[in-house]
Amino acid sequence: MVRVGSGCFWWPTGWSRTPLDSSTTSSSGIEPDGIARRNIRRTYQPERQTGQEVVFGGEGRRRRPSVFWEHDTVGVSVLRFGHHPLPARAAWTGATPIREKDFPVKRIGIIFGGANNEHEVSCSSARSVASHLDPLRFVPVLIGIDRAGGWHRLESVEALADATDGTRFPGLDQVDVVFPALHGRFGEDGTVQGLLELARIPYVGCGVLSSALAMDKLLAQRLLELAGIQTIPTSAVTRATVADAVSLADALGYPVFVKPNRSGSSVGASRVESAESLAAAVALALEHDSTALIQTTIVGDEVALGVLQQLDGSLAVGAPLRIVTEDSTAFFDYTAKYTVGGGATLEVPAQIPDAATERLRELAILAFRTLDCEGLARVDFFLGADGTITINEVNTLPGLTAFSQYPRMWQAVGVSYTELLSRLIDRAVVAFTGEQSVVAISASAPGVTAPAGSI
């Protein structure tokens, strides 16, 4: 692959890589100055690779293979040689000429959807990931899980809504790396990660154990307490012990928060002001999990930090992010998280004291290592007015739309969304192979970095 001047030349997927194996594409459909189709043919010379003559010009001419541009349903520009697509997302960069010949384009399987209550959030993450992968290095392969648990190899995220007759794990044999854009149970709880381990496919993010631990809030809390991190006072009830809820909430003191033990995106969570509304909140939480948590209310700012594992295993922490709600007594619920004008804004970098920022970063790294996380995690805290720090939870597959918290933490320190995705994929490959030489190594992420094993 060669990036030249104001355009990009692409290695055709699956073809031998020689200086002649290049093609070019534009997101606007307009050929940039100096890059005409006749020049593509001179440089590309596909006849030498296939034995077929190429006719430039498209429809209405001789019925031999031609080269033309089109757009697919996930916003990816495709240069076609005859009926054979050569995937490439437009990227006219004006960059200094460089060569990246040693690392072939990888097919990234983006798994999304899921049979849980965070299905739509997952679809949003997948749509953003697919459209922001580095087109010089990666080609998206969309694998959707419908609400009934069926798997589908799809051409667009939107197609999942109409998919039927799901087969067992289609597309996994067509990818080099999997990017799980999944949230909630049967997605970020270690189940899909276990499947990928059995299939021996590299994947982005935490492994089976850390995914399962972080998903179980009660178990994760116990481990974090043992590591010396202050946690939220919590009690738990099941369907068999639901009668204990009133006494447990009374002991904690109102208002309390009630939430499912294993769920995310604040689905099934409620703020409860008095005993009269407790039963309904517990019943709602138990609709989403077999255990409901009752937690005391922590007064303070909600501050989150993103941890990113680098190729050498060291950990970098992005800019702190503070959630600002219009009503100080409100909480960051599903509507506030995913609805425009939902009543909350994200302040990044968070305007908090430097000493608090430093301590939050230390605790984020400690929490990441305590749960044996891998690749990435978002660690959520409460910061009290007196400087007291209380951990809320560790999210091993945070929202990954371009406007989600985790990408914004890294954008604030100079890491673009596309570059962030590349680093996550590179780390997955290195973790699987044990060799840094198998990926195109980029610069370390900015932010505070802790060497491997330092905490």
XYZ file of C-alpha atoms in Angstrom:
455
model
C 0.000 0.000 0.000
C 1.306 3.468 -0.840
C -0.123 6.778 0.316
C 0.789 9.487 -2.189
C 0.250 13.232 -2.005
C -3.456 14.053 -1.770
C -4.620 10.512 -2.465
C -4.364 6.948 -1.272
C -3.296 3.857 -3.159
C -4.570 0.560 -1.821
C -3.283 -2.995 -1.788
C -6.066 -5.112 -3.311
C -7.276 -7.579 -0.706
C -6.036 -11.089 -1.328
C -3.740 -10.216 -4.250
C 0.027 -10.426 -4.282
C 1.642 -7.226 -3.065
C 4.018 -5.724 -5.609
C 4.672 -2.069 -6.466
C 2.065 -2.476 -9.218
C -0.727 -3.703 -6.969
C -2.358 -0.383 -6.212
C -5.683 1.277 -6.763
C -7.268 4.538 -5.675
C -10.636 5.751 -4.470
C -12.386 8.928 -3.383
C -15.270 9.349 -0.961
C -16.785 12.089 -3.111
C -16.546 10.148 -6.351
C -14.385 12.948 -7.787
C -10.920 12.016 -8.936
C -8.351 14.253 -7.247
C -5.959 16.292 -9.331
C -3.304 14.152 -10.953
C -5.034 10.872 -10.067
C -7.009 9.858 -13.154
C -8.298 6.417 -14.062
C -5.686 6.075 -16.774
C -3.075 6.611 -14.061
C -4.724 3.971 -11.909
C -4.417 1.524 -14.762
C -0.769 2.375 -15.338
C 0.066 1.898 -11.677
C -2.386 -0.862 -10.890
C -2.144 -2.985 -14.081
C -4.643 -5.620 -12.888
C -4.157 -7.540 -16.141
C -0.776 -8.617 -14.789
C -2.448 -10.086 -11.718
C -5.486 -11.763 -13.328
C -4.819 -12.185 -17.033
C -7.984 -10.165 -17.767
C -8.144 -6.932 -19.713
C -9.495 -3.984 -17.768
C -11.750 -1.403 -19.406
C -12.212 1.861 -17.495
C -15.553 3.557 -17.863
C -18.251 1.419 -16.243
C -21.749 0.856 -17.600
C -22.644 1.115 -21.286
C -19.287 0.001 -22.622
C -17.744 -3.321 -23.485
C -18.779 -6.075 -21.099
C -15.331 -6.649 -19.754
C -14.225 -5.871 -16.212
C -14.176 -2.162 -15.441
C -13.080 -0.070 -12.489
C -15.613 2.225 -10.842
C -16.590 3.692 -7.480
C -19.641 3.071 -5.341
C -20.666 3.295 -1.682
C -21.968 0.470 0.445
C -24.493 0.700 3.253
C -22.029 1.381 6.060
C -20.448 4.389 4.356
C -17.470 2.489 2.969
C -16.256 3.393 -0.501
C -15.561 0.352 -2.644
C -13.368 0.221 -5.714
C -14.467 -2.658 -7.901
C -12.481 -4.560 -10.487
C -15.259 -6.081 -12.547
C -17.576 -7.711 -10.027
C -14.783 -8.227 -7.481
C -14.908 -5.598 -4.695
C -11.663 -4.189 -3.364
C -12.720 -2.757 0.035
C -11.303 0.632 0.858
C -12.713 3.560 2.772
C -11.844 6.922 1.273
C -9.025 8.783 2.970
C -7.609 11.663 0.958
C -5.138 12.890 3.517
C -2.566 15.040 1.809
C 0.007 13.127 3.821
C 3.704 12.902 3.150
C 4.348 9.859 0.927
C 4.916 6.753 3.052
C 4.973 3.033 2.399
C 3.203 0.436 4.539
C 3.941 -2.744 2.606
C 4.683 -5.196 5.389
C 1.281 -5.371 7.073
C -1.576 -6.686 4.921
C -5.106 -5.379 5.362
C -6.901 -7.255 8.154
C -10.558 -8.247 8.160
C -12.145 -7.055 11.405
C -15.233 -8.974 12.482
C -17.521 -6.562 14.320
C -19.990 -8.543 16.439
C -23.010 -6.536 17.565
C -26.649 -6.681 18.623
C -27.305 -9.417 21.150
C -30.224 -11.030 22.941
C -30.335 -8.496 25.767
C -31.666 -5.093 26.737
C -28.625 -3.219 25.377
C -29.178 -4.371 21.785
C -29.712 -0.876 20.351
C -26.700 0.571 22.167
C -24.568 -2.206 20.689
C -25.843 -1.452 17.176
C -24.877 2.206 17.611
C -21.370 1.243 18.725
C -20.972 -1.156 15.794
C -22.086 1.467 13.292
C -19.484 3.916 14.594
C -16.674 1.356 14.768
C -17.338 0.132 11.204
C -17.308 3.629 9.744
C -14.202 4.803 11.629
C -11.757 1.920 11.150
C -8.505 2.976 9.505
C -9.216 2.215 5.814
C -5.524 1.753 5.094
C -5.352 -1.212 7.456
C -8.770 -2.725 8.140
C -11.918 -3.947 6.375
C -15.108 -4.368 8.471
C -17.009 -7.668 8.455
C -20.388 -7.207 10.160
C -21.713 -10.098 12.261
C -25.034 -9.355 13.957
C -26.788 -11.235 16.757
C -30.563 -10.791 16.655
C -32.799 -10.495 19.710
C -33.500 -14.230 19.622
C -29.787 -15.090 19.643
C -29.420 -15.921 15.936
C -26.175 -14.940 14.223
C -26.075 -13.254 10.796
C -23.361 -12.169 8.369
C -24.654 -8.760 7.245
C -23.864 -5.981 4.805
C -25.056 -3.234 7.164
C -25.921 -2.716 10.814
C -29.474 -1.768 9.852
C -30.017 -5.125 8.114
C -30.039 -6.902 11.476
C -33.559 -5.636 12.200
C -34.944 -7.692 9.283
C -32.641 -10.708 9.550
C -34.194 -14.171 9.911
C -32.980 -17.771 9.942
C -29.757 -17.088 11.815
C -27.057 -19.735 11.487
C -24.428 -20.755 13.997
C -21.601 -18.226 14.073
C -21.427 -17.171 10.381
C -18.505 -15.019 9.316
C -16.081 -16.043 12.063
C -14.060 -18.034 9.540
C -13.765 -14.914 7.374
C -12.048 -12.583 9.833
C -8.564 -12.001 11.210
C -9.584 -10.173 14.398
C -12.944 -9.754 16.150
C -14.057 -6.414 17.593
C -16.929 -7.137 20.007
C -19.212 -4.089 19.900
C -21.479 -5.823 22.396
C -22.918 -4.613 25.676
C -24.684 -6.346 28.523
C -25.265 -10.036 29.176
C -24.269 -12.557 26.525
C -21.891 -9.978 25.107
C -19.510 -8.438 27.612
C -19.921 -11.054 30.328
C -17.336 -13.516 28.986
C -19.698 -15.719 26.953
C -18.740 -14.457 23.492
C -15.136 -14.109 24.632
C -15.160 -17.810 25.553
C -16.467 -18.708 22.107
C -13.665 -16.728 20.476
C -11.081 -18.384 22.726
C -12.321 -21.817 21.625
C -12.228 -20.712 17.989
C -8.673 -19.340 18.444
C -9.610 -15.943 17.018
C -7.916 -12.781 18.357
C -10.399 -10.286 19.794
C -10.394 -6.787 21.218
C -10.844 -6.250 24.926
C -10.957 -8.236 28.123
C -10.797 -12.012 28.365
C -13.312 -14.487 29.741
C -12.450 -14.117 33.429
C -12.176 -10.326 33.623
C -15.310 -9.854 31.510
C -17.303 -12.127 33.814
C -15.893 -10.524 36.966
C -16.624 -6.956 35.886
C -20.136 -7.873 34.761
C -20.959 -9.205 38.228
C -21.018 -5.942 40.182
C -21.225 -7.609 43.590
C -18.291 -9.938 43.001
C -16.193 -7.186 41.404
C -16.900 -4.938 44.371
C -15.568 -7.530 46.805
C -12.334 -7.890 44.844
C -11.882 -4.122 44.574
C -12.391 -3.786 48.335
C -9.649 -6.362 48.917
C -7.373 -4.213 46.730
C -7.976 -1.257 49.035
C -10.376 0.729 46.845
C -13.359 2.309 48.600
C -16.663 0.947 47.230
C -20.348 1.849 47.608
C -22.101 0.306 50.648
C -24.275 -2.369 49.042
C -26.810 -5.045 49.948
C -28.274 -7.685 47.646
C -31.574 -9.518 47.355
C -32.800 -12.326 45.123
C -36.328 -13.459 44.339
C -36.082 -15.801 47.309
C -34.970 -13.057 49.725
C -36.908 -10.102 48.308
C -38.752 -9.694 51.623
C -35.478 -8.493 53.162
C -35.313 -5.467 50.860
C -37.108 -3.069 53.198
C -34.874 -3.739 56.206
C -31.730 -3.600 54.064
C -32.727 -0.268 52.541
C -33.627 1.122 55.968
C -30.159 0.179 57.224
C -28.494 1.971 54.307
C -30.725 5.041 54.577
C -32.800 6.691 51.874
C -32.460 7.647 49.114
C -31.008 4.428 47.726
C -30.268 3.161 44.241
C -31.620 -0.189 43.112
C -30.117 -1.906 40.069
C -29.626 -5.352 38.506
C -26.379 -7.018 39.554
C -25.469 -7.975 35.987
C -26.610 -5.319 33.563
C -25.371 -2.068 32.089
C -26.374 1.298 30.610
C -28.442 1.906 33.780
C -31.120 -0.446 32.405
C -33.409 -1.512 35.250
C -31.871 0.994 37.673
C -33.937 3.323 39.868
C -33.414 6.014 42.465
C -35.694 5.267 45.411
C -36.670 8.045 47.806
C -38.782 6.068 50.284
C -39.934 2.597 51.299
C -43.209 3.062 49.423
C -41.469 2.886 46.026
C -38.869 0.272 46.956
C -40.837 -2.840 46.001
C -41.458 -1.623 42.447
C -37.778 -0.735 41.983
C -36.626 -4.135 43.229
C -39.149 -5.886 40.979
C -37.854 -3.907 37.983
C -34.242 -4.839 38.748
C -35.165 -8.516 39.123
C -36.704 -8.451 35.644
C -33.176 -8.002 34.303
C -31.157 -10.250 36.611
C -31.604 -12.825 39.351
C -29.991 -10.491 41.907
C -30.916 -6.893 42.715
C -28.481 -4.526 44.420
C -29.520 -1.861 46.908
C -26.871 0.841 47.277
C -26.532 3.921 49.404
C -26.487 7.248 47.583
C -23.013 8.726 47.187
C -22.941 12.515 47.088
C -20.340 13.812 44.664
C -19.334 14.223 41.050
C -19.452 11.249 38.704
C -15.999 11.044 37.109
C -14.890 8.393 34.628
C -11.453 7.475 33.298
C -10.493 5.399 30.289
C -7.650 2.895 30.571
C -5.896 1.729 27.407
C -3.352 -1.093 27.328
C -0.434 -0.468 25.011
C 1.466 -2.970 22.897
C 4.101 -3.560 25.588
C 1.475 -4.158 28.277
C 1.829 -0.760 29.952
C -1.340 1.165 30.746
C -2.222 4.686 29.666
C -5.082 6.716 31.129
C -6.944 9.329 29.121
C -8.401 12.632 30.259
C -10.862 12.425 33.162
C -14.497 13.002 32.222
C -17.124 14.491 34.526
C -20.858 13.917 34.074
C -22.801 17.114 34.726
C -26.569 16.740 35.228
C -29.061 19.598 35.223
C -30.555 18.302 38.472
C -27.966 17.521 41.129
C -30.293 14.897 42.627
C -30.763 13.084 39.301
C -28.670 10.172 38.133
C -27.118 9.338 34.772
C -29.833 6.971 33.557
C -30.432 5.371 30.147
C -32.222 8.460 28.792
C -29.455 10.807 29.899
C -26.808 8.538 28.382
C -28.315 7.933 24.956
C -30.800 10.740 24.245
C -29.849 14.135 22.836
C -30.909 16.688 25.429
C -31.251 13.924 28.001
C -30.355 16.260 30.838
C -26.619 15.582 31.135
C -23.451 16.968 29.603
C -19.960 15.490 29.508
C -17.136 17.730 30.695
C -13.787 16.542 29.346
C -11.203 17.152 30.613
C -13.009 17.270 33.943
C -12.453 20.488 35.864
C -11.263 18.885 39.085
C -8.140 19.429 41.235
C -4.869 18.049 39.873
C -4.332 15.969 42.999
C -7.721 14.319 42.525
C -6.955 13.625 38.869
C -3.682 11.931 39.767
C -5.277 9.783 42.460
C -8.166 8.812 40.166
C -5.684 7.671 37.527
C -3.814 5.548 40.055
C -7.041 3.917 41.218
C -8.247 3.334 37.655
C -5.059 1.423 36.885
C -5.311 -0.513 40.154
C -8.918 -1.484 39.389
C -7.963 -2.524 35.843
C -5.252 -4.827 37.154
C -7.289 -6.132 40.088
C -9.925 -7.501 37.709
C -7.214 -8.726 35.300
C -8.535 -6.555 32.475
C -7.053 -6.538 28.985
C -7.077 -3.966 26.197
C -9.465 -1.343 27.513
C -11.866 -0.437 30.290
C -13.760 2.575 31.539
C -13.587 2.979 35.307
C -16.342 5.035 36.949
C -15.918 6.857 40.260
C -17.641 9.300 42.583
C -15.538 12.251 43.748
C -16.801 13.851 46.963
C -16.446 17.528 47.817
C -13.905 16.561 50.486
C -11.815 14.637 47.946
C -13.098 11.193 48.936
C -13.024 8.786 45.981
C -15.464 5.878 45.721
C -15.427 3.448 42.813
C -18.740 2.741 41.104
C -17.911 0.067 38.522
C -15.509 -1.137 35.827
C -16.942 -1.329 32.315
C -14.959 -3.707 30.094
C -16.793 -2.855 26.848
C -17.791 0.805 27.176
C -19.920 2.556 24.585
C -17.886 3.130 21.441
C -19.802 5.580 19.310
C -17.772 8.602 18.261
C -19.603 10.610 20.956
C -19.386 8.064 23.763
C -17.399 8.732 26.913
C -14.428 6.467 26.224
C -13.489 7.845 22.775
C -13.944 11.407 24.012
C -11.493 10.830 26.870
C -8.842 9.945 24.301
C -9.748 12.660 21.827
C -9.095 15.137 24.647
C -5.445 14.001 24.803
C -4.913 13.908 21.045
C -5.862 10.335 20.086
C -8.451 10.334 17.303
C -11.304 7.845 17.273
C -9.824 6.027 14.275
C -6.390 5.840 15.900
C -7.950 4.553 19.122
C -9.649 1.707 17.242
C -6.351 0.843 15.534
C -4.532 0.661 18.862
C -7.187 -1.618 20.318
C -6.958 -3.976 17.343
C -3.152 -3.949 17.400
C -3.152 -4.814 21.102
C -5.528 -7.724 20.436
C -3.157 -9.129 17.815
C -0.119 -8.733 20.075
C -1.930 -10.362 23.018
C -2.857 -13.322 20.816
C 0.519 -13.832 19.125
C 2.847 -12.552 21.839
C 4.807 -10.664 19.189
C 4.821 -6.885 18.723
C 6.428 -7.270 15.302
C 3.189 -8.549 13.758
C 1.519 -5.117 13.760
C 2.364 -1.683 12.450
C 3.483 -0.146 15.737
C 2.181 3.366 16.342
C 3.343 5.825 18.955
C 2.322 5.200 22.532
C -0.877 6.866 23.651
C -0.470 10.181 25.444
C -1.734 10.607 28.965
C -0.378 9.115 32.165
C 1.286 5.757 31.566
C 2.127 3.139 34.179
C 4.730 0.504 33.232
C 3.661 -3.123 33.236
C 3.635 -4.428 36.793
C 4.211 -1.023 38.384
C 1.015 -1.023 40.432
